[in-house]
């Protein structure tokens, strides 16, 4: 997993996920310290399943299987030592752990082209709405002779994973309602897709944003705006909730 | 060997066979490369490098004896190390294209047909009369590989049309013997011929004419090398900043948002 985080810029946030997990566990320490220690033999089943999965991963099933086996084995160890109460208490950190797993190749390979096309169409739509002439040919945008290719690395998966993770962390920190946490995670998907479309449209419209430092900064600013959008959405959802309850 | 192991090996073997064909970084810069000679008559324009190896003869171009009206936007390489490297890379690419797992067989004339990305095999000669369309289905990285055991003949005024993001650099015509492109034809893709390549008068090639052993013969042609020297600029790549930067920023943002009351307290009391 370390190698994946180091080499794949879609997954480099994986370095931060364990830090956030440890911080969440520390933050919840009073809760899990109060739990009784009731070791469960089911933990051994978890450990055996993890070992089988790891073996399959080593045989060639893939890095995802091996990494999932790691999470499963930690869950098994928690069950063996603390029992189901502890596992329930640590369910959220385990859920966060899913964000550090490598991309599942089958899903990624199937999803990357539709996402590229979606980003291309969104960017073309944004430019057309803004009155800027654009010709879209597949995943290539031609804005007045300036061509931008929405290649695999631009498919928006980076925004999706990063914003999805942040939506979960943000939901955990600011709201205790389960539906709100889920709503924020679901809202992160269209926000990330739209933001990626805006980013591609900006690179097509302003050639100065196409590469280097300005390009990195524009991508970064758009992501910060995504986060601000999530914060605004949370307030909106809360207002709607209060309105319907009253 | 038991059945699951055989299946596993077969799956891995299939994945290997589906690997994409790439030209080497040296041969990539050539619009025209021949094994024996490059001969041009009339005002041929080659956007990219031009070379020959192991042969030496290049005729019909400005900048190399005996001269001629032909123009090359890049460099001319005659049996030098650069051309030798390009030939070696051409052989590798040719063998990769020839060894790619076939997804369908084709025969006779491709005129009027539309192909989606894949590997198409012809056990004999192949012709193109009229227009053949290559549809990338919106994926500009999609490859089209045509494995032709014998000759490729594109008729006069025939067209290889690329649509929905198909790129000339991703089309490979692996020709077992020689390729002939007719007068005024508009052809697209990399021609990887075992023997020779001939272009008729006024034919336009959006791609490369790469012959391993024989000659490349040109007659007032335009050869536009994709992403090569002097070729059209490649589309730009626009990846987002790394997710580590994005999430670090967002975490800082959230902690500031959470601690905003504490942070703003000194300003409020004033």
Coordinates of C-alpha atoms in Angstrom, one line a residue:
Chain A
X1 CA 0.0 0.0 0.0
X2 CA 2.9 2.4 0.8
X3 CA 4.2 1.9 -2.7
X4 CA 0.8 2.6 -4.1
X5 CA 0.5 5.8 -2.1
X6 CA 3.9 6.9 -3.1
X7 CA 3.5 6.2 -6.8
X8 CA -0.1 6.9 -7.6
X9 CA -1.1 10.5 -7.1
X10 CA -4.8 9.5 -6.9
X11 CA -4.0 7.5 -3.8
X12 CA -1.3 9.7 -2.1
X13 CA -3.8 10.8 0.5
X14 CA -3.4 7.2 1.8
X15 CA -0.5 8.5 3.9
X16 CA -2.9 10.7 5.9
X17 CA -5.6 8.2 6.4
X18 CA -3.8 6.2 9.2
X19 CA -3.0 9.5 10.9
X20 CA -6.7 10.5 10.8
X21 CA -7.7 7.0 12.0
X22 CA -5.4 7.2 15.0
X23 CA -6.6 10.6 15.8
X24 CA -10.2 9.5 15.7
X25 CA -9.4 6.5 18.0
X26 CA -7.6 8.8 20.4
X27 CA -10.6 11.3 20.3
X28 CA -13.0 8.4 21.2
X29 CA -10.8 7.0 23.9
X30 CA -13.2 7.6 26.8
X31 CA -15.9 5.7 24.8
X32 CA -13.9 2.5 24.1
X33 CA -12.0 2.5 27.4
X34 CA -15.4 2.1 29.2
X35 CA -16.2 -1.0 27.2
X36 CA -15.9 -4.5 28.8
X37 CA -13.3 -6.8 27.3
X38 CA -15.1 -9.9 26.0
X39 CA -12.8 -11.7 23.5
X40 CA -14.6 -13.5 20.8
X41 CA -13.6 -16.6 18.9
X42 CA -15.1 -15.1 15.8
X43 CA -11.9 -13.1 15.6
X44 CA -10.1 -16.3 14.6
X45 CA -12.5 -16.7 11.7
X46 CA -11.8 -13.1 10.6
X47 CA -8.0 -13.8 10.8
X48 CA -8.4 -17.0 8.8
X49 CA -10.4 -15.2 6.2
X50 CA -7.8 -12.4 6.1
X51 CA -5.0 -15.0 5.6
X52 CA -6.9 -16.7 2.8
X53 CA -7.6 -13.3 1.1
X54 CA -3.9 -12.3 1.5
X55 CA -2.9 -15.6 0.0
X56 CA -5.2 -15.1 -2.9
X57 CA -3.8 -11.6 -3.3
X58 CA -0.2 -12.9 -3.4
X59 CA -1.2 -15.5 -6.0
X60 CA -2.3 -12.7 -8.4
X61 CA -5.8 -11.7 -7.5
X62 CA -4.5 -8.2 -6.8
X63 CA -3.2 -5.6 -4.5
X64 CA -6.7 -4.7 -3.4
X65 CA -7.4 -8.1 -2.0
X66 CA -4.1 -8.1 -0.1
X67 CA -4.8 -4.7 1.4
X68 CA -8.4 -5.6 2.3
X69 CA -6.9 -8.7 4.0
X70 CA -4.8 -6.3 6.2
X71 CA -7.9 -4.4 7.4
X72 CA -9.7 -7.7 7.9
X73 CA -6.9 -9.1 10.0
X74 CA -6.8 -5.9 12.2
X75 CA -10.6 -6.4 12.7
X76 CA -10.0 -10.0 13.6
X77 CA -7.3 -9.0 16.1
X78 CA -9.7 -6.5 17.7
X79 CA -12.4 -9.2 18.0
X80 CA -10.0 -11.7 19.5
X81 CA -8.7 -9.2 22.1
X82 CA -11.8 -7.0 22.8
X83 CA -14.9 -8.6 21.3
X84 CA -17.8 -7.3 19.3
X85 CA -18.3 -4.2 21.5
X86 CA -14.9 -3.0 20.6
X87 CA -15.3 -3.7 17.0
X88 CA -18.6 -1.7 16.9
X89 CA -16.8 1.2 18.7
X90 CA -14.1 1.1 16.2
X91 CA -16.4 0.7 13.1
X92 CA -15.9 4.3 12.0
X93 CA -12.1 4.2 11.9
X94 CA -12.4 0.9 10.0
X95 CA -14.7 2.6 7.6
X96 CA -12.1 5.3 7.1
X97 CA -9.6 2.6 6.4
X98 CA -11.4 1.8 3.2
X99 CA -10.1 5.1 1.7
X100 CA -6.5 4.0 2.0
X101 CA -7.1 0.7 0.0
X102 CA -5.7 0.7 -3.5
X103 CA -8.2 1.3 -6.3
X104 CA -10.1 -1.9 -7.3
X105 CA -8.7 -2.5 -10.8
X106 CA -11.9 -4.0 -12.2
X107 CA -14.1 -1.1 -11.1
X108 CA -11.4 1.5 -11.9
X109 CA -10.9 0.2 -15.5
X110 CA -14.6 0.1 -16.1
X111 CA -15.3 3.5 -14.6
X112 CA -12.4 5.6 -15.9
X113 CA -13.6 6.1 -19.5
X114 CA -17.2 7.0 -18.5
X115 CA -15.7 9.5 -16.0
X116 CA -13.4 10.9 -18.6
X117 CA -16.3 11.4 -21.0
X118 CA -18.4 12.9 -18.2
X119 CA -15.7 15.4 -17.4
X120 CA -15.3 16.2 -21.1
X121 CA -19.1 16.7 -21.5
X122 CA -19.4 18.7 -18.3
X123 CA -16.5 21.0 -19.3
X124 CA -17.9 21.5 -22.8
X125 CA -21.3 22.3 -21.3
X126 CA -19.8 24.8 -18.9
X127 CA -17.9 26.5 -21.7
X128 CA -20.9 26.6 -24.0
X129 CA -23.1 28.0 -21.2
X130 CA -20.5 30.7 -20.6
X131 CA -20.7 31.6 -24.3
X132 CA -17.2 30.2 -25.2
X133 CA -17.1 28.2 -28.4
X134 CA -15.9 24.7 -27.9
X135 CA -15.7 21.6 -30.1
X136 CA -15.7 18.3 -28.3
X137 CA -14.4 15.2 -30.0
X138 CA -14.6 12.4 -27.6
X139 CA -12.4 13.3 -24.7
X140 CA -10.7 16.1 -26.5
X141 CA -11.8 19.7 -26.2
X142 CA -10.9 22.3 -28.8
X143 CA -11.4 25.8 -27.5
X144 CA -10.4 28.2 -30.4
X145 CA -7.6 26.0 -31.5
X146 CA -6.3 25.3 -28.0
X147 CA -6.7 21.6 -27.4
X148 CA -7.2 19.9 -24.0
X149 CA -7.3 16.2 -23.6
X150 CA -9.1 14.8 -20.7
X151 CA -6.8 11.8 -20.2
X152 CA -7.1 9.1 -17.6
X153 CA -5.4 11.1 -14.9
X154 CA -8.0 13.9 -15.4
X155 CA -11.1 11.6 -15.0
X156 CA -12.0 13.2 -11.6
X157 CA -11.3 10.1 -9.5
X158 CA -8.7 12.1 -7.5
X159 CA -11.3 14.7 -6.6
X160 CA -13.9 12.0 -5.9
X161 CA -11.7 10.0 -3.5
X162 CA -10.3 13.1 -1.8
X163 CA -13.6 14.8 -1.4
X164 CA -15.3 11.6 -0.4
X165 CA -12.8 11.1 2.4
X166 CA -13.1 14.7 3.5
X167 CA -16.9 14.5 3.5
X168 CA -16.8 11.5 5.8
X169 CA -14.3 13.3 8.2
X170 CA -16.2 16.5 8.0
X171 CA -19.5 14.8 8.7
X172 CA -18.0 13.0 11.7
X173 CA -16.6 16.2 13.2
X174 CA -19.5 18.5 12.7
X175 CA -22.7 16.4 12.8
X176 CA -23.7 13.4 14.9
X177 CA -26.7 12.6 12.7
X178 CA -26.1 9.5 10.6
X179 CA -28.3 10.7 7.7
X180 CA -26.4 14.0 7.6
X181 CA -23.1 12.1 7.3
X182 CA -24.4 9.9 4.5
X183 CA -26.0 12.9 2.8
X184 CA -22.6 14.7 2.8
X185 CA -20.9 11.6 1.4
X186 CA -23.5 11.3 -1.4
X187 CA -23.3 15.1 -2.1
X188 CA -19.6 14.9 -2.5
X189 CA -20.0 12.8 -5.7
X190 CA -21.8 15.4 -7.9
X191 CA -19.8 18.2 -6.3
X192 CA -16.5 16.4 -7.2
X193 CA -17.6 15.6 -10.7
X194 CA -18.8 19.2 -11.3
X195 CA -15.6 20.6 -9.9
X196 CA -13.5 18.5 -12.1
X197 CA -15.5 19.7 -15.1
X198 CA -14.9 23.3 -14.0
X199 CA -11.2 22.6 -13.7
X200 CA -11.0 21.1 -17.2
X201 CA -13.1 24.0 -18.6
X202 CA -10.8 26.5 -16.9
X203 CA -7.7 24.8 -18.4
X204 CA -9.4 24.9 -21.8
X205 CA -10.5 28.5 -21.6
X206 CA -7.3 30.0 -20.1
X207 CA -4.1 28.5 -21.6
X208 CA -2.1 30.0 -18.8
X209 CA -3.9 27.5 -16.4
X210 CA -3.0 24.5 -18.5
X211 CA 0.3 23.5 -16.8
X212 CA 2.8 24.3 -14.0
X213 CA 2.2 26.3 -10.9
X214 CA -1.0 28.2 -12.1
X215 CA -2.6 24.9 -13.0
X216 CA -1.8 23.3 -9.7
X217 CA -3.1 26.4 -7.8
X218 CA -6.3 26.5 -9.8
X219 CA -6.9 22.8 -9.1
X220 CA -6.2 23.4 -5.4
X221 CA -8.5 26.5 -5.2
X222 CA -11.3 24.6 -6.9
X223 CA -11.0 21.8 -4.4
X224 CA -11.1 24.3 -1.5
X225 CA -14.3 25.6 -3.0
X226 CA -15.7 22.1 -3.1
X227 CA -15.1 21.8 0.6
X228 CA -16.8 25.2 1.2
X229 CA -19.7 23.9 -0.9
X230 CA -20.0 20.8 1.4
X231 CA -20.1 23.1 4.4
X232 CA -22.8 25.2 2.8
X233 CA -24.7 22.1 1.9
X234 CA -24.6 20.9 5.4
X235 CA -26.2 24.2 6.6
X236 CA -28.8 23.9 3.8
X237 CA -29.6 20.3 4.8
X238 CA -29.9 21.4 8.4
X239 CA -32.3 24.2 7.6
X240 CA -34.4 21.9 5.5
X241 CA -34.4 19.4 8.3
X242 CA -35.5 22.0 10.9
X243 CA -38.1 23.4 8.4
X244 CA -39.7 20.0 7.8
X245 CA -39.7 19.1 11.5
X246 CA -41.4 22.3 12.5
Chain B
X1 CA -1.3 -28.5 -13.4
X2 CA -4.8 -28.2 -11.9
X3 CA -7.6 -26.3 -13.5
X4 CA -7.6 -23.1 -11.3
X5 CA -3.9 -22.7 -11.9
X6 CA -4.3 -23.1 -15.6
X7 CA -7.1 -20.5 -15.6
X8 CA -5.0 -18.1 -13.5
X9 CA -2.1 -18.4 -15.9
X10 CA -4.4 -18.0 -18.9
X11 CA -6.0 -14.8 -17.3
X12 CA -2.5 -13.3 -16.7
X13 CA -1.4 -14.3 -20.2
X14 CA -4.4 -12.7 -21.7
X15 CA -3.8 -9.5 -19.7
X16 CA -0.2 -9.4 -21.0
X17 CA -1.4 -9.9 -24.6
X18 CA -3.8 -6.9 -24.2
X19 CA -0.9 -4.6 -23.5
X20 CA -0.9 -1.5 -25.6
X21 CA 1.5 -1.1 -28.5
X22 CA 4.0 1.8 -28.3
X23 CA 6.6 3.0 -30.7
X24 CA 9.9 3.7 -29.1
X25 CA 10.9 7.2 -28.2
X26 CA 13.3 7.4 -31.2
X27 CA 11.2 5.9 -33.9
X28 CA 8.4 8.0 -32.6
X29 CA 10.1 11.1 -34.0
X30 CA 10.3 9.7 -37.6
X31 CA 7.7 10.5 -40.2
X32 CA 9.6 8.3 -42.7
X33 CA 12.0 5.5 -42.0
X34 CA 13.2 2.9 -44.5
X35 CA 15.5 -0.1 -44.5
X36 CA 17.1 0.4 -47.9
X37 CA 16.3 3.7 -49.6
X38 CA 14.0 6.7 -49.3
X39 CA 13.1 8.2 -52.7
X40 CA 11.0 11.2 -53.4
X41 CA 9.8 12.9 -56.5
X42 CA 8.1 16.3 -56.4
X43 CA 7.4 18.6 -53.5
X44 CA 7.0 16.1 -50.7
X45 CA 6.7 17.5 -47.2
X46 CA 7.6 15.4 -44.2
X47 CA 6.7 16.9 -40.8
X48 CA 9.1 15.0 -38.5
X49 CA 12.4 13.2 -39.0
X50 CA 13.3 11.2 -42.1
X51 CA 15.9 8.3 -42.1
X52 CA 17.2 5.2 -43.5
X53 CA 19.1 2.3 -41.9
X54 CA 21.0 0.0 -42.6
X55 CA 20.8 1.4 -46.2
X56 CA 22.1 4.9 -47.0
X57 CA 20.4 6.3 -50.0
X58 CA 18.0 9.2 -49.6
X59 CA 17.1 11.1 -52.8
X60 CA 14.7 14.0 -53.6
X61 CA 15.1 16.1 -50.5
X62 CA 16.6 19.5 -49.8
X63 CA 19.6 19.3 -47.4
X64 CA 21.0 16.0 -48.6
X65 CA 22.9 15.2 -51.8
X66 CA 21.8 15.1 -54.6
X67 CA 19.1 17.4 -53.3
X68 CA 15.6 17.9 -54.5
X69 CA 12.3 19.7 -53.8
X70 CA 11.3 17.6 -50.9
X71 CA 11.3 19.2 -47.5
X72 CA 11.8 17.7 -44.0
X73 CA 10.9 19.7 -40.9
X74 CA 13.0 17.5 -38.7
X75 CA 16.4 16.0 -39.2
X76 CA 17.6 13.6 -41.9
X77 CA 19.4 10.5 -40.7
X78 CA 21.2 8.3 -43.1
X79 CA 22.6 5.0 -41.6
X80 CA 23.6 6.8 -38.4
X81 CA 23.2 5.5 -34.8
X82 CA 19.9 7.4 -34.4
X83 CA 18.4 5.7 -37.4
X84 CA 19.8 2.4 -36.3
X85 CA 18.1 2.8 -32.9
X86 CA 14.9 3.7 -34.6
X87 CA 15.0 0.6 -36.8
X88 CA 15.6 -1.5 -33.7
X89 CA 12.6 0.1 -32.0
X90 CA 10.6 -0.4 -35.2
X91 CA 11.3 -4.1 -35.1
X92 CA 10.2 -4.3 -31.5
X93 CA 7.0 -2.4 -32.3
X94 CA 6.4 -4.5 -35.4
X95 CA 6.8 -7.8 -33.5
X96 CA 4.5 -6.5 -30.7
X97 CA 1.8 -5.5 -33.2
X98 CA 2.2 -8.9 -35.0
X99 CA 1.9 -10.7 -31.7
X100 CA -1.1 -8.9 -30.3
X101 CA -4.1 -11.1 -29.5
X102 CA -6.6 -10.9 -32.3
X103 CA -10.1 -9.7 -31.5
X104 CA -11.5 -10.3 -35.0
X105 CA -10.6 -11.4 -38.5
X106 CA -11.0 -9.3 -41.6
X107 CA -10.6 -10.1 -45.3
X108 CA -10.8 -8.5 -48.8
X109 CA -11.7 -4.8 -48.8
X110 CA -12.3 -2.7 -45.8
X111 CA -14.0 0.1 -47.8
X112 CA -17.3 1.2 -46.3
X113 CA -16.7 -0.5 -43.0
X114 CA -16.4 1.0 -39.5
X115 CA -14.1 -0.5 -36.9
X116 CA -14.1 0.0 -33.1
X117 CA -10.8 -0.3 -31.1
X118 CA -9.3 -3.8 -31.4
X119 CA -6.9 -6.1 -33.1
X120 CA -8.0 -7.2 -36.6
X121 CA -6.2 -10.0 -38.4
X122 CA -6.1 -10.7 -42.1
X123 CA -4.5 -13.9 -43.3
X124 CA -3.8 -12.6 -46.7
X125 CA -3.8 -9.2 -48.6
X126 CA -6.1 -6.4 -47.5
X127 CA -7.5 -3.5 -49.6
X128 CA -9.2 -0.2 -48.9
X129 CA -11.5 1.3 -51.5
X130 CA -13.5 4.3 -50.6
X131 CA -13.6 5.2 -46.9
X132 CA -12.9 3.0 -43.9
X133 CA -13.9 4.5 -40.6
X134 CA -12.1 4.0 -37.3
X135 CA -14.4 4.9 -34.3
X136 CA -12.6 5.3 -31.0
X137 CA -15.9 5.6 -29.1
X138 CA -14.6 8.7 -27.4
X139 CA -11.4 7.2 -26.0
X140 CA -8.5 9.0 -27.5
X141 CA -6.1 6.3 -26.1
X142 CA -7.9 3.5 -27.9
X143 CA -5.8 1.5 -30.3
X144 CA -6.6 -0.1 -33.7
X145 CA -4.1 -2.7 -34.8
X146 CA -4.4 -4.3 -38.2
X147 CA -2.3 -7.5 -38.7
X148 CA -2.0 -8.1 -42.4
X149 CA -0.1 -11.2 -43.5
X150 CA 0.7 -10.0 -47.0
X151 CA 0.1 -6.6 -48.7
X152 CA -1.9 -3.6 -47.9
X153 CA -3.3 -1.6 -50.9
X154 CA -5.3 1.6 -50.4
X155 CA -6.9 2.6 -53.7
X156 CA -6.7 6.0 -55.3
X157 CA -8.6 8.7 -53.3
X158 CA -9.4 6.2 -50.6
X159 CA -9.7 7.6 -47.0
X160 CA -9.0 6.3 -43.6
X161 CA -11.4 8.4 -41.4
X162 CA -10.8 8.7 -37.7
X163 CA -13.8 9.7 -35.6
X164 CA -14.8 10.1 -31.9
X165 CA -11.3 10.8 -30.6
X166 CA -9.4 8.2 -32.7
X167 CA -5.7 9.4 -33.0
X168 CA -3.4 8.6 -35.9
X169 CA -0.7 7.7 -33.4
X170 CA -2.9 4.9 -32.1
X171 CA -3.5 3.2 -35.4
X172 CA -1.1 0.5 -36.5
X173 CA -1.0 -1.2 -39.8
X174 CA 1.4 -4.1 -39.4
X175 CA 2.0 -5.3 -43.0
X176 CA 3.7 -8.6 -43.7
X177 CA 5.1 -7.5 -47.0
X178 CA 4.5 -4.1 -48.7
X179 CA 2.0 -1.3 -48.4
X180 CA 0.8 0.8 -51.4
X181 CA -1.2 4.0 -50.8
X182 CA -2.9 5.2 -54.0
X183 CA -2.9 8.6 -55.6
X184 CA -4.7 11.4 -53.6
X185 CA -5.5 9.0 -50.8
X186 CA -5.8 10.3 -47.3
X187 CA -4.4 7.7 -45.0
X188 CA -4.1 7.6 -41.3
X189 CA -2.0 5.6 -38.9
X190 CA 1.5 4.1 -38.5
X191 CA 2.4 1.8 -41.4
X192 CA 4.8 -0.8 -40.1
X193 CA 5.8 -2.7 -43.2
X194 CA 8.2 -5.6 -43.3
X195 CA 9.3 -4.7 -46.8
X196 CA 8.5 -1.4 -48.6
X197 CA 6.0 1.4 -48.7
X198 CA 4.9 3.4 -51.7
X199 CA 2.7 6.5 -51.7
X200 CA 1.0 7.6 -54.9
X201 CA 1.0 11.2 -56.2
X202 CA -0.5 13.7 -53.8
X203 CA -1.4 11.1 -51.1
X204 CA -1.5 12.4 -47.6
X205 CA -0.4 10.3 -44.6
X206 CA -1.5 11.4 -41.1
X207 CA 1.0 9.1 -39.4
X208 CA 4.3 7.4 -40.2
X209 CA 5.7 5.4 -43.0
X210 CA 8.1 2.9 -41.4
X211 CA 9.6 0.2 -43.5
X212 CA 11.9 -2.4 -41.9
X213 CA 13.8 -3.8 -44.8
X214 CA 12.8 -2.2 -48.1
X215 CA 12.3 1.3 -49.6
X216 CA 9.9 4.1 -49.0
X217 CA 8.9 5.8 -52.2
X218 CA 7.1 9.1 -52.2
X219 CA 5.5 11.2 -54.9
X220 CA 4.6 14.8 -53.9
X221 CA 3.2 13.7 -50.6
X222 CA 2.5 15.2 -47.2
X223 CA 3.4 13.1 -44.2
X224 CA 2.2 14.6 -41.0
X225 CA 3.8 12.8 -38.0
X226 CA 1.6 12.8 -35.0
X227 CA 3.3 14.4 -32.0
X228 CA 6.6 14.3 -34.0
X229 CA 8.9 17.1 -34.8
X230 CA 7.0 19.7 -36.6
X231 CA 3.8 17.8 -36.3
X232 CA 0.6 19.2 -34.7
X233 CA 0.9 19.8 -31.0
X234 CA -0.4 17.0 -28.9
X235 CA -3.5 17.8 -26.8
X236 CA -2.6 18.9 -23.3
X237 CA -2.9 16.8 -20.3
X238 CA -4.6 18.3 -17.3
X239 CA -4.4 16.1 -14.1
X240 CA -5.5 17.5 -10.8
X241 CA -3.0 18.2 -7.9
X242 CA -2.1 15.1 -6.0
X243 CA -4.7 13.8 -3.5
X244 CA -2.1 14.2 -0.7
X245 CA -2.0 18.0 -1.3
X246 CA -5.8 18.2 -1.6
X247 CA -6.6 16.2 1.6
X248 CA -3.9 18.0 3.6
X249 CA -5.4 21.4 2.6
X250 CA -8.9 20.2 3.4
X251 CA -7.9 18.8 6.8
X252 CA -6.3 22.1 7.7
X253 CA -9.5 23.9 6.4
X254 CA -11.8 21.7 8.5
X255 CA -9.7 22.2 11.6
X256 CA -9.7 26.0 11.1
X257 CA -13.5 25.8 10.5
X258 CA -13.9 23.8 13.7
X259 CA -11.7 26.1 15.8
X260 CA -13.1 29.3 14.2
X261 CA -14.7 30.5 17.5
X262 CA -11.4 30.2 19.3
X263 CA -9.5 31.9 16.5
X264 CA -11.9 34.8 16.2
X265 CA -12.4 35.3 20.0
X266 CA -9.6 37.9 20.4
X267 CA -11.0 40.0 17.5
X268 CA -14.5 39.8 18.9
X269 CA -13.6 40.9 22.5
X270 CA -12.0 44.0 21.1

